[in-house]
Coordinates of C-alpha atoms and ligand atoms in Angstrom, one line a residue:
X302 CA 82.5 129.2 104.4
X303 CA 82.3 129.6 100.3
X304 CA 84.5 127.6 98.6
X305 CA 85.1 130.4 96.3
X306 CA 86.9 132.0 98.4
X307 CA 89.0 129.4 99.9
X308 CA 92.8 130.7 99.3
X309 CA 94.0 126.8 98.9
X310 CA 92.8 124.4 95.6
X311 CA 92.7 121.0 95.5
X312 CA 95.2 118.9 93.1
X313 CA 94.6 117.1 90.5
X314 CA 97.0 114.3 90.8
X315 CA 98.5 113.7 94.7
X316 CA 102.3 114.9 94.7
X317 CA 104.8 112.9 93.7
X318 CA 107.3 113.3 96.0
X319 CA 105.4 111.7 99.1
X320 CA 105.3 108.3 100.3
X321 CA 103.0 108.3 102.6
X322 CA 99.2 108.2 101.9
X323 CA 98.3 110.7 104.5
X324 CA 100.7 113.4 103.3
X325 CA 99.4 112.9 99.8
X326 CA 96.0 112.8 100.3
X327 CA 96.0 116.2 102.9
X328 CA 98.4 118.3 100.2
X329 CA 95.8 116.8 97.3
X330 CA 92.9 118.2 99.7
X331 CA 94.6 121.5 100.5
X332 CA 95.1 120.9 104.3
X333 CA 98.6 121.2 104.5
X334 CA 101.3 122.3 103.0
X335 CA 104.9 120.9 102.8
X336 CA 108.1 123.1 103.5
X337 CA 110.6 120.5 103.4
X338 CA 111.0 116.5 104.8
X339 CA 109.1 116.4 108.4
X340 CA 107.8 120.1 107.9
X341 CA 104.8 121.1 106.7
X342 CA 102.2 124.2 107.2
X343 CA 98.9 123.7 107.7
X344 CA 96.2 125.5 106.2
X345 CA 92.4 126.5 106.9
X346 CA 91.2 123.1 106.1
X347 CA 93.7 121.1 108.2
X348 CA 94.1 124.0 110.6
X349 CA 90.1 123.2 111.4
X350 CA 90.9 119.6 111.8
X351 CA 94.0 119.8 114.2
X352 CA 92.0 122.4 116.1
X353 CA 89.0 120.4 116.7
X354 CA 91.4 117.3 117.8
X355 CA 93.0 119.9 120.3
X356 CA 89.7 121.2 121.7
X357 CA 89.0 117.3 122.6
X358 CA 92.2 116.9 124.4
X359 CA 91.9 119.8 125.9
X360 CA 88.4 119.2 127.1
X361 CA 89.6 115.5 128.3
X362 CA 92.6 117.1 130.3
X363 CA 90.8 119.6 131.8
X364 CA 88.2 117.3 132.9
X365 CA 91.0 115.6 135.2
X366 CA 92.3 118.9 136.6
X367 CA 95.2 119.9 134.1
X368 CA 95.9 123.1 134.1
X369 CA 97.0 125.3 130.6
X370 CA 100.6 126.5 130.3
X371 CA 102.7 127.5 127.3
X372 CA 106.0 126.9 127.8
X373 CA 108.9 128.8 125.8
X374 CA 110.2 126.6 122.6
X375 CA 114.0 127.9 123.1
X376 CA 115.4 126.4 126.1
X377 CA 118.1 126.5 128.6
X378 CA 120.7 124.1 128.5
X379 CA 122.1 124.6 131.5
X380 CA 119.0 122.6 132.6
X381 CA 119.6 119.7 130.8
X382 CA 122.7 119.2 131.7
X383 CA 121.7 118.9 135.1
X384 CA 119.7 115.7 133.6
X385 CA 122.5 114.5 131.3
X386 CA 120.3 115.2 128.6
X387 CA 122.4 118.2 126.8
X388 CA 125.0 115.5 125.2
X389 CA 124.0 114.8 122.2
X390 CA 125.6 111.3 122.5
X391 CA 123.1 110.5 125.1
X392 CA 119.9 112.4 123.7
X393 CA 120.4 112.6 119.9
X394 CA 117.4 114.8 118.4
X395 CA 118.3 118.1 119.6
X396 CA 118.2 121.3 117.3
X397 CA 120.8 123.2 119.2
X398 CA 121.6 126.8 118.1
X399 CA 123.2 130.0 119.6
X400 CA 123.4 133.4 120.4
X401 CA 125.3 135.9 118.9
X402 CA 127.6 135.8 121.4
X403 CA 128.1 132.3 121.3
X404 CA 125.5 131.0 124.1
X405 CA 124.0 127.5 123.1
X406 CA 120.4 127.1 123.1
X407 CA 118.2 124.5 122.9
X408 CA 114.8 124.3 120.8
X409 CA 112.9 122.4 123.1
X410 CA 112.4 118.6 122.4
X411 CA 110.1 118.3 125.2
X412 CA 109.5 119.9 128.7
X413 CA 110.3 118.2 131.7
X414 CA 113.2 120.3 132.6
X415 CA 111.9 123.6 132.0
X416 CA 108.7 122.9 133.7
X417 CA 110.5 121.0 136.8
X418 CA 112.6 123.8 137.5
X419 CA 109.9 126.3 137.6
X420 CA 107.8 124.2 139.9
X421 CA 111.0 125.0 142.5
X422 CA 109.2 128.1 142.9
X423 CA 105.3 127.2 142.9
X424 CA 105.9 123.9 145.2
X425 CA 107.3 123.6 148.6
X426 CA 104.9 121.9 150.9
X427 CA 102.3 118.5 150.6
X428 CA 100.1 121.0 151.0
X429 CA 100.9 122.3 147.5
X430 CA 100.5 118.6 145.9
X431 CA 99.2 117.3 143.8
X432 CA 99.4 119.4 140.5
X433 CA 98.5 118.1 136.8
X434 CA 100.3 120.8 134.2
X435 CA 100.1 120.4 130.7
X436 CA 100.7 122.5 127.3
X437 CA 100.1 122.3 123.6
X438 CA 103.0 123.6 122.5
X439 CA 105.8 123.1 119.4
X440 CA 108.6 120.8 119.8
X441 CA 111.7 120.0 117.6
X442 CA 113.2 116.6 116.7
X443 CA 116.4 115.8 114.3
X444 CA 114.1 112.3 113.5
X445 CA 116.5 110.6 110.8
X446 CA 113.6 109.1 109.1
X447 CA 110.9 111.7 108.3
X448 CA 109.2 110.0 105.5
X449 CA 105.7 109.4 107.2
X450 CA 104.1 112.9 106.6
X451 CA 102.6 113.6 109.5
X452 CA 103.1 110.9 111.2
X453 CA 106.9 111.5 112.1
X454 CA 107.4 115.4 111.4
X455 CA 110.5 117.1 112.9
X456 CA 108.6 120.2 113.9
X457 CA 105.4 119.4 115.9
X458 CA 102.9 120.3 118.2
X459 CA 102.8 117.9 121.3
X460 CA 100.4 118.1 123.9
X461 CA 102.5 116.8 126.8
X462 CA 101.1 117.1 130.3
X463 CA 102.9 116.3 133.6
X464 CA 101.8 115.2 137.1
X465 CA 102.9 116.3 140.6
X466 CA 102.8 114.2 143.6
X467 CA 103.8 113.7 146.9
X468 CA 104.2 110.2 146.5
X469 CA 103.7 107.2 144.4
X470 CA 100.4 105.8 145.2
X471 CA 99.0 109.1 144.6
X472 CA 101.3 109.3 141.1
X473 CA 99.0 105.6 141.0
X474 CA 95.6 107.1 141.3
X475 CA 96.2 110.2 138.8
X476 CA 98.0 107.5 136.3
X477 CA 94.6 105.6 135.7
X478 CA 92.7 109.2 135.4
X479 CA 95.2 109.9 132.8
X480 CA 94.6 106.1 131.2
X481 CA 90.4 106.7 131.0
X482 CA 91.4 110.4 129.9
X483 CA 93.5 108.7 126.9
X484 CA 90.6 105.9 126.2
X485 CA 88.4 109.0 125.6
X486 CA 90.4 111.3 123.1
X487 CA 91.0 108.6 120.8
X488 CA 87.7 107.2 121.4
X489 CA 86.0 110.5 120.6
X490 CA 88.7 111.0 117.7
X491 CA 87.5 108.4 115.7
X492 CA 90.0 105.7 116.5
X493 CA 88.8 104.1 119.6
X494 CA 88.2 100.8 117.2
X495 CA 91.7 100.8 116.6
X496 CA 93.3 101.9 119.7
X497 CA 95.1 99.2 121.9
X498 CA 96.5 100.4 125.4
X499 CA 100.0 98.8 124.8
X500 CA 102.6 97.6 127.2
X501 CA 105.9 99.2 126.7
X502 CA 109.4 99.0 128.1
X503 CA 109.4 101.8 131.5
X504 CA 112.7 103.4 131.3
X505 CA 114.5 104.2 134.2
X506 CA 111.9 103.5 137.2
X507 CA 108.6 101.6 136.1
X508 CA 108.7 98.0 135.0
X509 CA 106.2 99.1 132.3
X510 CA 104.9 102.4 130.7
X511 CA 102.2 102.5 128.4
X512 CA 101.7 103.6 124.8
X513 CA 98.0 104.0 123.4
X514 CA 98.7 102.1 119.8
X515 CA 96.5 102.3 116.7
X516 CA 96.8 99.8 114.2
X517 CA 97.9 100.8 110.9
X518 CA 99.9 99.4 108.0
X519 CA 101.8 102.7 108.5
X520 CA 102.8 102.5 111.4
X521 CA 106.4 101.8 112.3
X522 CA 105.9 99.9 115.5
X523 CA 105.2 96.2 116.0
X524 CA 103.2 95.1 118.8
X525 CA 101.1 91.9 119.6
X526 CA 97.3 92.4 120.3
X527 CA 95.1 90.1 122.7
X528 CA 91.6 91.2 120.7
X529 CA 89.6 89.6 123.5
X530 CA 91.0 92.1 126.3
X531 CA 91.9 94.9 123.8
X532 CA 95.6 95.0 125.0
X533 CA 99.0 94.9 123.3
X534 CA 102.4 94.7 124.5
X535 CA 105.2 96.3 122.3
X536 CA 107.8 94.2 120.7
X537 CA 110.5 96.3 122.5
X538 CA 109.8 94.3 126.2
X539 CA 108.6 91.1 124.5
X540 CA 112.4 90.4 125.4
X541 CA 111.7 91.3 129.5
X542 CA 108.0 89.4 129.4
X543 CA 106.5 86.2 128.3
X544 CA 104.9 86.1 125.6
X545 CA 101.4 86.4 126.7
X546 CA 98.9 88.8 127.3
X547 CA 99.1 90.6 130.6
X548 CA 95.3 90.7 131.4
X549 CA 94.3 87.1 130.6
X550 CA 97.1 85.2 130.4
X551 CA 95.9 84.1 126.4
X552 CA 99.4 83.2 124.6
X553 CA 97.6 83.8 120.9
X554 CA 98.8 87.2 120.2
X555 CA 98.5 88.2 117.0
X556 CA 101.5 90.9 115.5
X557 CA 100.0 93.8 114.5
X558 CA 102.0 97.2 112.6
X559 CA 100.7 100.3 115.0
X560 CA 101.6 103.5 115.4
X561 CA 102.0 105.4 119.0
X562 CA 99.5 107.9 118.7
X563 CA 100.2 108.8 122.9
X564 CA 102.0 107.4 125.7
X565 CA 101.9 107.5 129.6
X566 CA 104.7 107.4 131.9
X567 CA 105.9 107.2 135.5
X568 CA 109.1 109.5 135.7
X569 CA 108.8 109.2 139.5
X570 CA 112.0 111.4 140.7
X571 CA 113.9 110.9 137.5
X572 CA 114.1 114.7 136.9
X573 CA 112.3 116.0 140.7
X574 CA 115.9 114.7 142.3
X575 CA 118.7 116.5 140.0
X576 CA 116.5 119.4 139.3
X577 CA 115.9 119.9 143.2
X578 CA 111.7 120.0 143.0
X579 CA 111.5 118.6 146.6
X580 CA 108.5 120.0 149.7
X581 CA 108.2 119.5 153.2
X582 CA 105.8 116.7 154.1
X583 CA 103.8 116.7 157.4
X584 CA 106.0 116.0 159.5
X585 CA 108.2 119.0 158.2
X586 CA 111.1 115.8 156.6
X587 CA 112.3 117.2 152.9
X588 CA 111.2 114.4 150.3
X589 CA 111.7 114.6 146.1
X590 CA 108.3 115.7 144.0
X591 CA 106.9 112.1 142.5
X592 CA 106.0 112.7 138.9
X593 CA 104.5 111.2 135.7
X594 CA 104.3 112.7 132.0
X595 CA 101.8 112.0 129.2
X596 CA 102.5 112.9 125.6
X597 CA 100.2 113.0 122.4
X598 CA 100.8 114.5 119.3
X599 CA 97.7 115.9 117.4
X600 CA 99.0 115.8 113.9
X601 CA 100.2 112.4 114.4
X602 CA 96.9 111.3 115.6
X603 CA 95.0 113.7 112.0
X604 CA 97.5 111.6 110.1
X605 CA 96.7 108.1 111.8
X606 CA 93.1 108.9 110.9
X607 CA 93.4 109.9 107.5
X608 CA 95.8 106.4 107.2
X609 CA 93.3 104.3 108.7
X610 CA 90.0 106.1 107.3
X611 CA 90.0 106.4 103.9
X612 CA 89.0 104.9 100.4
X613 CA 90.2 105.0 97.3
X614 CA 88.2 108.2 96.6
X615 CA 89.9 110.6 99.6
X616 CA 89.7 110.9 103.3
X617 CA 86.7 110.0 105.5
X618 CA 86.5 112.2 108.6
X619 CA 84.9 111.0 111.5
X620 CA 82.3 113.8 112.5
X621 CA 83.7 115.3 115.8
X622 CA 86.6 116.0 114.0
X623 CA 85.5 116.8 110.5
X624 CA 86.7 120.2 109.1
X625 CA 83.4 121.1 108.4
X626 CA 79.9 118.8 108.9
X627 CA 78.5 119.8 105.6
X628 CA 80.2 119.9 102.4
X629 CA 76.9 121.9 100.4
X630 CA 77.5 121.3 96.2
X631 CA 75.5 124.0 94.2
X632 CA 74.8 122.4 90.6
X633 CA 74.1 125.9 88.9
X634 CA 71.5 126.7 91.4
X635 CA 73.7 129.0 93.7
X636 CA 70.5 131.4 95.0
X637 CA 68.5 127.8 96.4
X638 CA 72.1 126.6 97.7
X639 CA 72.4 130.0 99.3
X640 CA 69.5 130.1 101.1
X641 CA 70.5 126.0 102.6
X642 CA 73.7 127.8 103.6
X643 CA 72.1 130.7 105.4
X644 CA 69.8 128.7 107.2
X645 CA 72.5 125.8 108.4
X646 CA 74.9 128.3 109.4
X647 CA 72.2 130.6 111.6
X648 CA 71.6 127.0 113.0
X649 CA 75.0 126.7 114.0
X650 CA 76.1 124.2 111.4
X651 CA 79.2 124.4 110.1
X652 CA 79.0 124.4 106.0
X653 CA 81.6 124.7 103.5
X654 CA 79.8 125.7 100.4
X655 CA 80.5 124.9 97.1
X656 CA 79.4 127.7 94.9
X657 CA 82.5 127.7 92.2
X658 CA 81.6 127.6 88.8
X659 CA 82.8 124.1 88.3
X660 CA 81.0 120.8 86.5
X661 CA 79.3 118.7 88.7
X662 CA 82.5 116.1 88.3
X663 CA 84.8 118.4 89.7
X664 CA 82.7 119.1 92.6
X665 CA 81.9 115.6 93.8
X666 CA 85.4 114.5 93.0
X667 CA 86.6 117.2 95.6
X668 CA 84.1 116.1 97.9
X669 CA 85.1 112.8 98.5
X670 CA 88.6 113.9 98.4
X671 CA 88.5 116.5 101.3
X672 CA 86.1 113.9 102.7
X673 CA 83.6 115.9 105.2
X674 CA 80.8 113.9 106.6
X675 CA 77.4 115.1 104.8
X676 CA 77.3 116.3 101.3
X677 CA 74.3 118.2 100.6
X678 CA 73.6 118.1 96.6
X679 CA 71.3 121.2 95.1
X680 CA 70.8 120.3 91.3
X681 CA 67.7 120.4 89.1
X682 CA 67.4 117.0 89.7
X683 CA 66.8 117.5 93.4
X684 CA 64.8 120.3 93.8
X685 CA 62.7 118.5 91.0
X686 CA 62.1 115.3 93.8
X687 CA 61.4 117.6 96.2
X688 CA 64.2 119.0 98.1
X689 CA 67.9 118.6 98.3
X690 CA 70.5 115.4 98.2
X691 CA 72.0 114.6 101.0
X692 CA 74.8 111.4 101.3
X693 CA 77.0 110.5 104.4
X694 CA 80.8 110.0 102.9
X695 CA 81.0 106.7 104.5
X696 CA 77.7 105.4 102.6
X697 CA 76.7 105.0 99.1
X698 CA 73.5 105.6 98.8
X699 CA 72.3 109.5 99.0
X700 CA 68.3 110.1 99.9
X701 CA 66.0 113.2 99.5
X702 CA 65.0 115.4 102.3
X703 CA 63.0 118.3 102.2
X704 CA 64.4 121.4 102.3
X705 CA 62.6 123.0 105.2
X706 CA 63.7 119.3 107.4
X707 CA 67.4 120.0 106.2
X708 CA 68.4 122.1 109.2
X709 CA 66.7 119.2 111.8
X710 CA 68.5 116.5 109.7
X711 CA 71.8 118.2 110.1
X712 CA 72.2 119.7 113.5
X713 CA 74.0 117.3 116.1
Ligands
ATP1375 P1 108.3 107.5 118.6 O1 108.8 106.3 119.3 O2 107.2 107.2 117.6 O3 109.4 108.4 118.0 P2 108.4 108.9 121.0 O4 108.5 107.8 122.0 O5 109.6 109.7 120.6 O6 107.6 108.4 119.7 P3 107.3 110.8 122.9 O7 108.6 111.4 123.1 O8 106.7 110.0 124.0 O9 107.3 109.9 121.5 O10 106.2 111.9 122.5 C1 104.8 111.9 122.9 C2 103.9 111.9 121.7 O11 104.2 112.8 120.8 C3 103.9 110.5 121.0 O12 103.0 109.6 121.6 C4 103.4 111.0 119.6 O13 102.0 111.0 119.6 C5 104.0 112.4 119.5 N1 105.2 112.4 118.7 C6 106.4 112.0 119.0 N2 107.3 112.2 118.0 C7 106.6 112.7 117.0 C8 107.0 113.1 115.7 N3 108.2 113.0 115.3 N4 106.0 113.7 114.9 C9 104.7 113.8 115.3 N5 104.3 113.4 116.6 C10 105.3 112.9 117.4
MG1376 MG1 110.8 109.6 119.0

């Protein structure tokens, strides 16, 4: 794509009115947009980003047998209160509105009711289990503190998948497909460094559920790392369990800030029993559907990164999620540039092409803002030494490489 004809521009200066590094350095870079506290739009820049980190989830869940939905966003309460989750006393992040006429309705917060009840009709024998249904879809949460840009955002895309089973040691087997499943989307994200599987309290049912935790210093969870088995348990059952890592038994845990970039759970029958999802087993006996869910928000996880993979110049995107894999800076010499930019893209590179009539300043200062992983330099100076510039945004130094090697140098 030509910068030129990019619709968004770059700031100057990040805005103001943000607090959190991630929100200022994605509005500086033109990859979103803010409406209002925990809202914000996201253009062709960040739209690239959040749809590469989809294609990776998506890829890991169908890899495990999920299956794509897309559930409707307005809901029924008369579901939830089936699951005592209507009452705001007991569930307090609900957007409720209503119809003309009165009617409440819900904008969904998540899924398990919806998708529960319309299992009644898909499900009614072993024969039918197990199932693994999952859907990226948008979700709404009254979040009283939505300072975190995207990190904590009160309208937001959530991948949440659910599990269907006819009991639990088969919810047990799916559980750790879902765990390696996890391990791999961060991992291919670009925070698999970071990324502790974290013991956290299990609700209802499960002694323990687990929350995939990256470390950053803006994160709003505490949790206590054992760096030899790359665990963490979560501050909130330190109460429940000693203080000591589950795996080894090592009591040197060191506190860490993290955020919860995903989580796993074993519902069990928490919502199969009042919602009625029940099927015959083999010897004909009526038994309640044994489930698990498993959440991820991709914005959270593009706003983890940009926290935790930065310097002071801008973002550093890791490649599989960059918004582009070549960030191609013409110094006046637009027709050479043009030709690099033909031949990467018929390769199948993706370029972002910076042909505006800007100094050479401006350029590489929005370069390492927006942060993609190769810049490719045209200038006098480098067709002079032979060829073209290129530099890796996480390195310093750039090296020369022949023009006619550029397309072999760049593709994956
Ligand atoms: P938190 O404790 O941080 O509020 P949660 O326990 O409410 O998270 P879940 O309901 O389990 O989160 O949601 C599943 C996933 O959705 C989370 O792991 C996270 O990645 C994402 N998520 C949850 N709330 C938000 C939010 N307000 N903004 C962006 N992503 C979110
Ligand atoms: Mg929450």
């Amino acid at each position: 794509m030509k910068q030129s004809e990019l619709f968004t521009k770059t700031l100057r200066e990040a805005p103001a009115d943000e607090q959190s590094y991630n929100a200022r350095a994605l509005i500086q870079g033109g990859f979103i947009n803010k409406e209002m506290a925990g809202v914000y739009d996201f253009l062709p820049l960040g739209l690239r980003v959040l749809n590469k980190i989809i294609a990776i989830i998506r890829e890991e869940i169908n890899g495990i047998g999920g299956q794509e939905t897309f559930l409707a966003s307005l809901q029924n309460p008369e579901l939830w209160k089936k699951t005592n989750r209507w009452d705001d006393a007991v569930y307090d992040v609900w957007f409720k509105t209503k119809l003309k006429n009165d009617t409440e309705l819900g904008l969904a917060t998540t899924h398990e009711e919806p998708l529960t009840n319309l299992l009644r009709r898909h499900i009614s024998s072993y024969k039918d289990l197990p199932k693994s249904i999952y859907h990226f879809q948008t979700k709404f949460r009254n979040e009283t503190r939505a300072k975190s840009g995207l990190m904590r955002l009160r309208e937001f895309i959530m991948k949440d998948a659910y599990s269907f089973h006819a009991d639990e040691e088969d919810l047990n087997d799916y559980y750790e497909k879902m765990k390696a499943a996890y391990t791999n989307i961060f991992k291919r994200a670009g925070l698999g460094h970071l990324t502790y599987l974290t013991f956290a309290s299990g609700g209802t049912f499960s002694k323990y559920s687990h929350e995939f935790q990256a470390l950053t210093s803006a994160g709003e969870d505490i949790i206590y790392i054992c760096e030899k088995c790359r665990v963490a348990l979560n501050r909130e059952i330190i109460e429940d369990v000693q203080h000591k890592c589950t795996e080894c038994g090592n009591d040197k845990l060191k506190e860490e800030k993290a955020v919860e970039v995903g989580n796993i759970f074993k519902l069990k029958t928490k919502y199969s029993r009042p919602l009625g999802l029940v099927f015959m087993d083999e010897e004909g006996v009526s038994k309640d559907v044994v489930m698990g869910c498993y959440g991820i928000g991709p914005q959270r996880l593009m706003g983890t990164v940009v926290e935790t993979l930065h310097d002071e110049k801008g973002i550093i995107w890791p490649e599989a999620i960059a918004p582009f894999r070549a960030h191609l800076l013409s110094l006046n010499k637009n027709d050479e540039a043009k030709k690099i930019y033909d031949d990467l893209s018929a390769a199948g590179v993706e370029v972002l092409f910076d042909d505006r009539e800007l100094t050479a300043g401006e350029k590489f200062a929005d370069a390492d803002l927006i942060g993609i992983p190769y810049r490719i330099v045209v200038s006098e100076k480098s067709i002079k030494a032979g060829g073209v510039e290129v530099k890796k945004r996480n390195e310093k130094e750039a090296k020369i490489v022949e023009t006619k090697d550029i397309v072999a140098v760049l593709k994956q």
